[in-house]
Every structure is written in structure tokens, then in C-alpha cells.
CSV table of N, CA and C in Angstrom, one decimal:
chain,number,residue,atom,x,y,z
G,1,THR,N,83.0,-4.3,-144.8
G,1,THR,CA,84.3,-4.1,-145.5
G,1,THR,C,85.4,-4.1,-144.3
G,2,ASP,N,86.7,-4.3,-145.0
G,2,ASP,CA,87.5,-4.3,-143.9
G,2,ASP,C,88.4,-2.9,-143.9
G,3,GLY,N,88.1,-2.1,-144.5
G,3,GLY,CA,88.2,-0.7,-144.3
G,3,GLY,C,89.2,-0.4,-145.3
G,4,ARG,N,89.8,-1.3,-145.9
G,4,ARG,CA,91.0,-1.1,-147.1
G,4,ARG,C,90.7,-0.2,-148.5
G,5,LEU,N,91.7,0.4,-148.7
G,5,LEU,CA,90.8,0.9,-149.8
G,5,LEU,C,91.8,0.4,-151.3
G,6,LEU,N,90.8,0.4,-152.2
G,6,LEU,CA,91.1,0.1,-153.6
G,6,LEU,C,91.7,0.9,-154.5
G,7,VAL,N,92.8,0.7,-155.0
G,7,VAL,CA,93.8,1.5,-155.8
G,7,VAL,C,93.7,1.1,-157.0
G,8,HIS,N,93.3,1.8,-158.3
G,8,HIS,CA,93.2,1.6,-159.5
G,8,HIS,C,94.7,1.8,-160.1
G,9,LEU,N,95.3,1.1,-160.6
G,9,LEU,CA,96.7,1.4,-161.2
G,9,LEU,C,96.8,1.0,-162.8
G,10,GLU,N,97.4,1.7,-163.6
G,10,GLU,CA,97.7,1.6,-165.0
G,10,GLU,C,97.8,0.6,-165.6
G,11,GLY,N,99.2,0.0,-164.7
G,11,GLY,CA,100.2,-1.3,-164.7
G,11,GLY,C,100.7,-1.4,-166.5
G,12,GLY,N,101.2,-2.5,-166.8
G,12,GLY,CA,101.7,-2.8,-168.0
G,12,GLY,C,103.0,-2.7,-168.1
G,13,ALA,N,103.3,-2.0,-169.1
G,13,ALA,CA,104.6,-2.0,-169.5
G,13,ALA,C,105.9,-1.7,-168.8
G,14,ALA,N,105.6,-0.7,-167.9
G,14,ALA,CA,106.5,-0.4,-166.8
G,14,ALA,C,106.7,-1.4,-165.8
G,15,PHE,N,105.5,-1.6,-164.8
G,15,PHE,CA,105.6,-2.6,-163.7
G,15,PHE,C,104.3,-3.3,-163.9
G,16,GLY,N,103.9,-4.3,-163.0
G,16,GLY,CA,102.8,-4.9,-162.7
G,16,GLY,C,101.8,-4.2,-162.0
G,17,LEU,N,101.0,-4.9,-161.3
G,17,LEU,CA,99.6,-4.3,-160.8
G,17,LEU,C,99.8,-4.2,-159.3
G,18,GLY,N,100.6,-4.2,-158.8
G,18,GLY,CA,101.1,-4.0,-157.3
G,18,GLY,C,100.7,-5.6,-156.6
G,19,ASP,N,100.8,-6.5,-157.4
G,19,ASP,CA,100.5,-7.8,-156.5
G,19,ASP,C,101.9,-8.4,-156.2
G,20,HIS,N,102.8,-8.0,-156.3
G,20,HIS,CA,104.2,-8.7,-155.8
G,20,HIS,C,104.3,-8.8,-154.5
G,21,PRO,N,104.7,-9.7,-153.6
G,21,PRO,CA,104.8,-9.9,-152.6
G,21,PRO,C,105.6,-8.7,-151.7
G,22,THR,N,106.6,-8.2,-152.4
G,22,THR,CA,107.5,-7.1,-151.8
G,22,THR,C,106.7,-5.8,-151.8
G,23,THR,N,105.9,-5.5,-152.8
G,23,THR,CA,105.0,-4.7,-153.1
G,23,THR,C,104.0,-4.5,-152.1
G,24,GLN,N,103.4,-5.6,-151.9
G,24,GLN,CA,102.2,-5.9,-150.7
G,24,GLN,C,102.6,-5.7,-149.4
G,25,GLY,N,103.8,-6.1,-149.0
G,25,GLY,CA,104.4,-5.7,-147.8
G,25,GLY,C,104.8,-4.4,-147.5
G,26,ALA,N,105.1,-3.7,-148.5
G,26,ALA,CA,105.5,-2.2,-148.2
G,26,ALA,C,104.4,-1.6,-148.1
G,27,VAL,N,103.1,-2.0,-149.1
G,27,VAL,CA,101.9,-1.3,-148.8
G,27,VAL,C,101.4,-1.5,-147.4
G,28,SER,N,101.6,-2.8,-146.9
G,28,SER,CA,100.8,-3.0,-145.4
G,28,SER,C,101.7,-2.2,-144.5
G,29,PHE,N,103.1,-2.0,-144.7
G,29,PHE,CA,104.0,-1.0,-143.9
G,29,PHE,C,103.3,0.3,-143.8
G,30,LEU,N,103.1,0.6,-145.0
G,30,LEU,CA,102.5,2.0,-145.0
G,30,LEU,C,101.0,2.2,-144.4
G,31,GLU,N,100.4,1.3,-144.5
G,31,GLU,CA,99.2,1.3,-143.8
G,31,GLU,C,99.0,1.4,-142.6
G,32,ARG,N,100.3,0.9,-141.7
G,32,ARG,CA,100.4,1.0,-140.4
G,32,ARG,C,101.2,2.3,-140.0
G,33,VAL,N,102.1,2.8,-140.9
G,33,VAL,CA,103.1,3.9,-140.3
G,33,VAL,C,102.5,5.2,-140.7
G,34,VAL,N,101.6,5.5,-142.0
G,34,VAL,CA,101.4,6.7,-142.6
G,34,VAL,C,100.3,7.3,-141.4
G,35,PRO,N,99.3,6.5,-141.4
G,35,PRO,CA,98.3,7.2,-140.3
G,35,PRO,C,98.8,7.5,-139.1
G,36,ALA,N,99.7,6.3,-138.4
G,36,ALA,CA,100.5,6.7,-137.2
G,36,ALA,C,101.5,8.0,-137.0
G,37,ALA,N,101.9,8.1,-138.3
G,37,ALA,CA,102.6,9.4,-138.3
G,37,ALA,C,102.2,10.7,-138.2
G,38,GLY,N,100.9,10.6,-138.8
G,38,GLY,CA,100.0,11.8,-138.8
G,38,GLY,C,100.3,12.8,-140.0
G,39,PRO,N,99.7,14.1,-139.9
G,39,PRO,CA,100.0,15.0,-141.2
G,39,PRO,C,101.1,15.4,-141.6
G,40,SER,N,102.2,15.2,-140.5
G,40,SER,CA,103.8,15.6,-140.9
G,40,SER,C,104.4,14.5,-141.6
G,41,CYS,N,103.8,13.3,-142.1
G,41,CYS,CA,104.4,12.1,-142.6
G,41,CYS,C,104.6,12.5,-144.2
G,42,ARG,N,105.6,12.3,-144.3
G,42,ARG,CA,106.2,12.5,-146.0
G,42,ARG,C,106.9,11.3,-146.6
G,43,VAL,N,106.6,11.1,-147.5
G,43,VAL,CA,106.9,9.6,-148.2
G,43,VAL,C,107.8,10.0,-149.7
G,44,LEU,N,108.8,9.2,-149.8
G,44,LEU,CA,109.5,9.3,-151.1
G,44,LEU,C,109.5,7.8,-151.5
G,45,ASP,N,109.2,7.6,-152.7
G,45,ASP,CA,109.2,6.4,-153.3
G,45,ASP,C,110.2,6.5,-154.5
G,46,TYR,N,111.2,6.1,-154.4
G,46,TYR,CA,112.4,6.3,-155.1
G,46,TYR,C,112.4,4.9,-156.1
G,47,GLY,N,112.4,5.2,-157.2
G,47,GLY,CA,112.3,3.9,-158.2
G,47,GLY,C,110.8,3.5,-158.5
G,48,THR,N,110.1,4.7,-158.4
G,48,THR,CA,108.6,4.5,-158.2
G,48,THR,C,107.9,3.5,-159.0
G,49,GLY,N,108.4,3.2,-160.2
G,49,GLY,CA,107.6,2.5,-161.3
G,49,GLY,C,106.0,2.9,-161.7
G,50,SER,N,105.2,2.2,-161.3
G,50,SER,CA,103.6,2.3,-161.5
G,50,SER,C,103.5,3.5,-160.5
G,51,GLY,N,104.0,3.7,-159.5
G,51,GLY,CA,103.8,4.9,-158.7
G,51,GLY,C,102.6,4.2,-157.4
G,52,VAL,N,102.8,3.1,-157.3
G,52,VAL,CA,101.8,2.5,-156.5
G,52,VAL,C,102.3,2.8,-155.1
G,53,LEU,N,103.3,2.9,-154.8
G,53,LEU,CA,103.6,3.2,-153.0
G,53,LEU,C,103.3,4.7,-152.8
G,54,ALA,N,103.8,5.7,-153.7
G,54,ALA,CA,103.4,7.0,-153.4
G,54,ALA,C,102.0,7.2,-153.4
G,55,ILE,N,101.4,6.6,-154.5
G,55,ILE,CA,99.9,7.0,-154.5
G,55,ILE,C,99.5,6.1,-153.3
G,56,CYS,N,99.8,5.0,-152.7
G,56,CYS,CA,99.2,4.6,-151.8
G,56,CYS,C,99.6,5.6,-150.4
G,57,ALA,N,100.5,5.8,-150.1
G,57,ALA,CA,101.0,7.0,-149.2
G,57,ALA,C,99.8,8.1,-149.2
G,58,ALA,N,100.1,8.9,-150.3
G,58,ALA,CA,99.0,10.1,-150.6
G,58,ALA,C,97.5,9.9,-149.9
G,59,LEU,N,96.9,8.3,-150.4
G,59,LEU,CA,95.5,8.2,-150.0
G,59,LEU,C,95.5,8.0,-148.6
G,60,LEU,N,96.7,7.5,-147.8
G,60,LEU,CA,96.5,7.2,-146.5
G,60,LEU,C,96.9,8.2,-145.7
G,61,GLY,N,97.0,9.7,-146.2
G,61,GLY,CA,97.1,10.6,-145.7
G,61,GLY,C,98.4,11.3,-145.2
G,62,ALA,N,99.5,11.0,-146.1
G,62,ALA,CA,100.7,11.5,-146.2
G,62,ALA,C,100.8,13.1,-146.5
G,63,SER,N,101.2,14.0,-146.1
G,63,SER,CA,101.3,15.3,-146.5
G,63,SER,C,101.9,15.6,-147.6
G,64,SER,N,103.0,14.4,-148.1
G,64,SER,CA,103.6,14.9,-149.1
G,64,SER,C,104.1,13.1,-149.5
G,65,ALA,N,103.7,12.9,-150.8
G,65,ALA,CA,104.0,11.4,-151.3
G,65,ALA,C,104.7,12.0,-152.9
G,66,LEU,N,106.2,11.7,-153.1
G,66,LEU,CA,106.9,12.0,-154.2
G,66,LEU,C,107.3,11.0,-154.7
G,67,GLY,N,106.8,10.3,-156.0
G,67,GLY,CA,107.5,9.1,-156.8
G,67,GLY,C,108.5,9.7,-157.7
G,68,VAL,N,109.8,9.1,-158.0
G,68,VAL,CA,110.8,9.4,-158.5
G,68,VAL,C,111.2,8.3,-159.3
G,69,ASP,N,111.4,8.6,-160.6
G,69,ASP,CA,112.2,7.2,-161.4
G,69,ASP,C,112.9,8.0,-162.6
G,70,VAL,N,114.0,7.4,-163.0
G,70,VAL,CA,114.6,7.5,-164.2
G,70,VAL,C,114.4,7.2,-165.4
G,71,ASP,N,113.2,6.4,-165.7
G,71,ASP,CA,112.8,5.2,-166.6
G,71,ASP,C,111.8,6.0,-166.9
G,72,GLY,N,111.7,6.5,-168.5
G,72,GLY,CA,110.6,7.3,-169.2
G,72,GLY,C,109.0,6.8,-169.0
G,73,PRO,N,109.3,5.1,-169.6
G,73,PRO,CA,108.1,4.6,-169.5
G,73,PRO,C,107.2,4.4,-168.1
G,74,SER,N,108.4,4.5,-167.3
G,74,SER,CA,107.8,4.1,-165.7
G,74,SER,C,106.9,5.4,-165.5
G,75,VAL,N,107.7,6.5,-165.7
G,75,VAL,CA,107.1,7.9,-165.1
G,75,VAL,C,106.0,8.1,-166.0
G,76,ALA,N,105.4,7.7,-167.0
G,76,ALA,CA,104.6,7.8,-167.8
G,76,ALA,C,103.3,6.7,-167.2
G,77,SER,N,103.9,5.7,-166.9
G,77,SER,CA,102.6,4.7,-166.2
G,77,SER,C,102.5,5.2,-164.9
G,78,ALA,N,103.5,5.8,-164.1
G,78,ALA,CA,103.2,6.3,-162.6
G,78,ALA,C,102.1,7.6,-162.9
G,79,ARG,N,102.3,8.5,-163.8
G,79,ARG,CA,101.4,9.7,-164.1
G,79,ARG,C,100.0,8.6,-164.5
G,80,ARG,N,99.8,8.1,-165.4
G,80,ARG,CA,98.4,7.3,-165.7
G,80,ARG,C,98.0,6.6,-164.4
G,81,SER,N,98.9,6.2,-163.8
G,81,SER,CA,98.1,5.4,-162.3
G,81,SER,C,97.8,6.3,-161.4
G,82,LEU,N,98.4,7.6,-161.3
G,82,LEU,CA,97.9,8.5,-160.4
G,82,LEU,C,96.4,9.3,-161.1
G,83,ALA,N,96.6,9.0,-162.3
G,83,ALA,CA,95.1,9.8,-162.9
G,83,ALA,C,93.9,8.8,-162.6
G,84,ALA,N,94.4,7.4,-162.9
G,84,ALA,CA,93.5,6.3,-162.4
G,84,ALA,C,92.9,6.4,-161.3
G,85,ALA,N,94.1,6.6,-160.1
G,85,ALA,CA,93.6,6.7,-158.5
G,85,ALA,C,93.1,8.0,-158.4
G,86,LEU,N,92.8,9.0,-158.7
G,86,LEU,CA,92.3,10.2,-158.5
G,86,LEU,C,91.0,9.9,-159.1
G,87,ASP,N,90.9,9.5,-160.2
G,87,ASP,CA,89.4,9.1,-160.9
G,87,ASP,C,88.7,8.1,-160.3
G,88,GLY,N,89.4,6.9,-159.8
G,88,GLY,CA,88.3,6.2,-159.2
G,88,GLY,C,88.9,5.4,-157.8
G,89,GLY,N,90.3,5.8,-157.5
G,89,GLY,CA,90.8,5.2,-156.6
G,89,GLY,C,90.3,5.7,-155.2
G,90,GLY,N,91.0,5.0,-154.1
G,90,GLY,CA,90.4,5.4,-152.9
G,90,GLY,C,88.8,5.2,-152.6
G,91,GLU,N,88.7,4.0,-153.6
G,91,GLU,CA,87.1,3.3,-153.3
G,91,GLU,C,87.2,2.3,-152.2
G,92,GLY,N,86.2,2.5,-151.3
G,92,GLY,CA,86.5,1.2,-150.0
G,92,GLY,C,86.2,0.1,-151.0
G,93,SER,N,87.0,-1.2,-150.3
G,93,SER,CA,86.6,-2.5,-151.2
G,93,SER,C,86.0,-3.4,-150.0
G,94,GLY,N,85.5,-4.4,-150.7
G,94,GLY,CA,84.6,-5.3,-150.2
G,94,GLY,C,85.4,-6.5,-149.5
């Protein structure tokens, strides 16, 4: 394996599944920065949508990862994505 994590997202009405190039670039950035910053790393995902960036930051070791959104369906989606990530997320991928 390449050591990357597989994160399960709820997706659907609020946002996609994290496959947009901008999201992938942000996740790649988090993969480099969060582990290098160590346990003092805190991440704010403003306009969180599905919650993918906050979830990834937490799984990568951020001491705090907060997703914020004003859109009700996005908040509900992010909560479901977090539950899915806690249930089956963080698995090693192939």
C-alpha cells in the first residue's frame, strides 16, 4: 500500500465525495502539513460541506479539526460523514 487513508464520506445532497481537484489538492496539502506540524496542529474547515477536510485533518493527527458551515444540509452531511469516517474511515487503502 502507499500508506494513504481511505475516508468514507456520506456525500449526496450537500457536496460530492471529495473527488474534485481542489479538494484533492487541499487534502494533499493537509497530508504534508498536518504530520509535520505535530500535535499542536489545529485546522479550521470553513464552509465544510461534507466535512472531508476537517475529517482528513483529524485522521492525520491534528489536535483539533473544526468544520463550520451555515448551510443546514451541509452540516447534516458533515455529521453523517464524520460518523461514517469513525465507523469505517481511516482504513489503509490499496
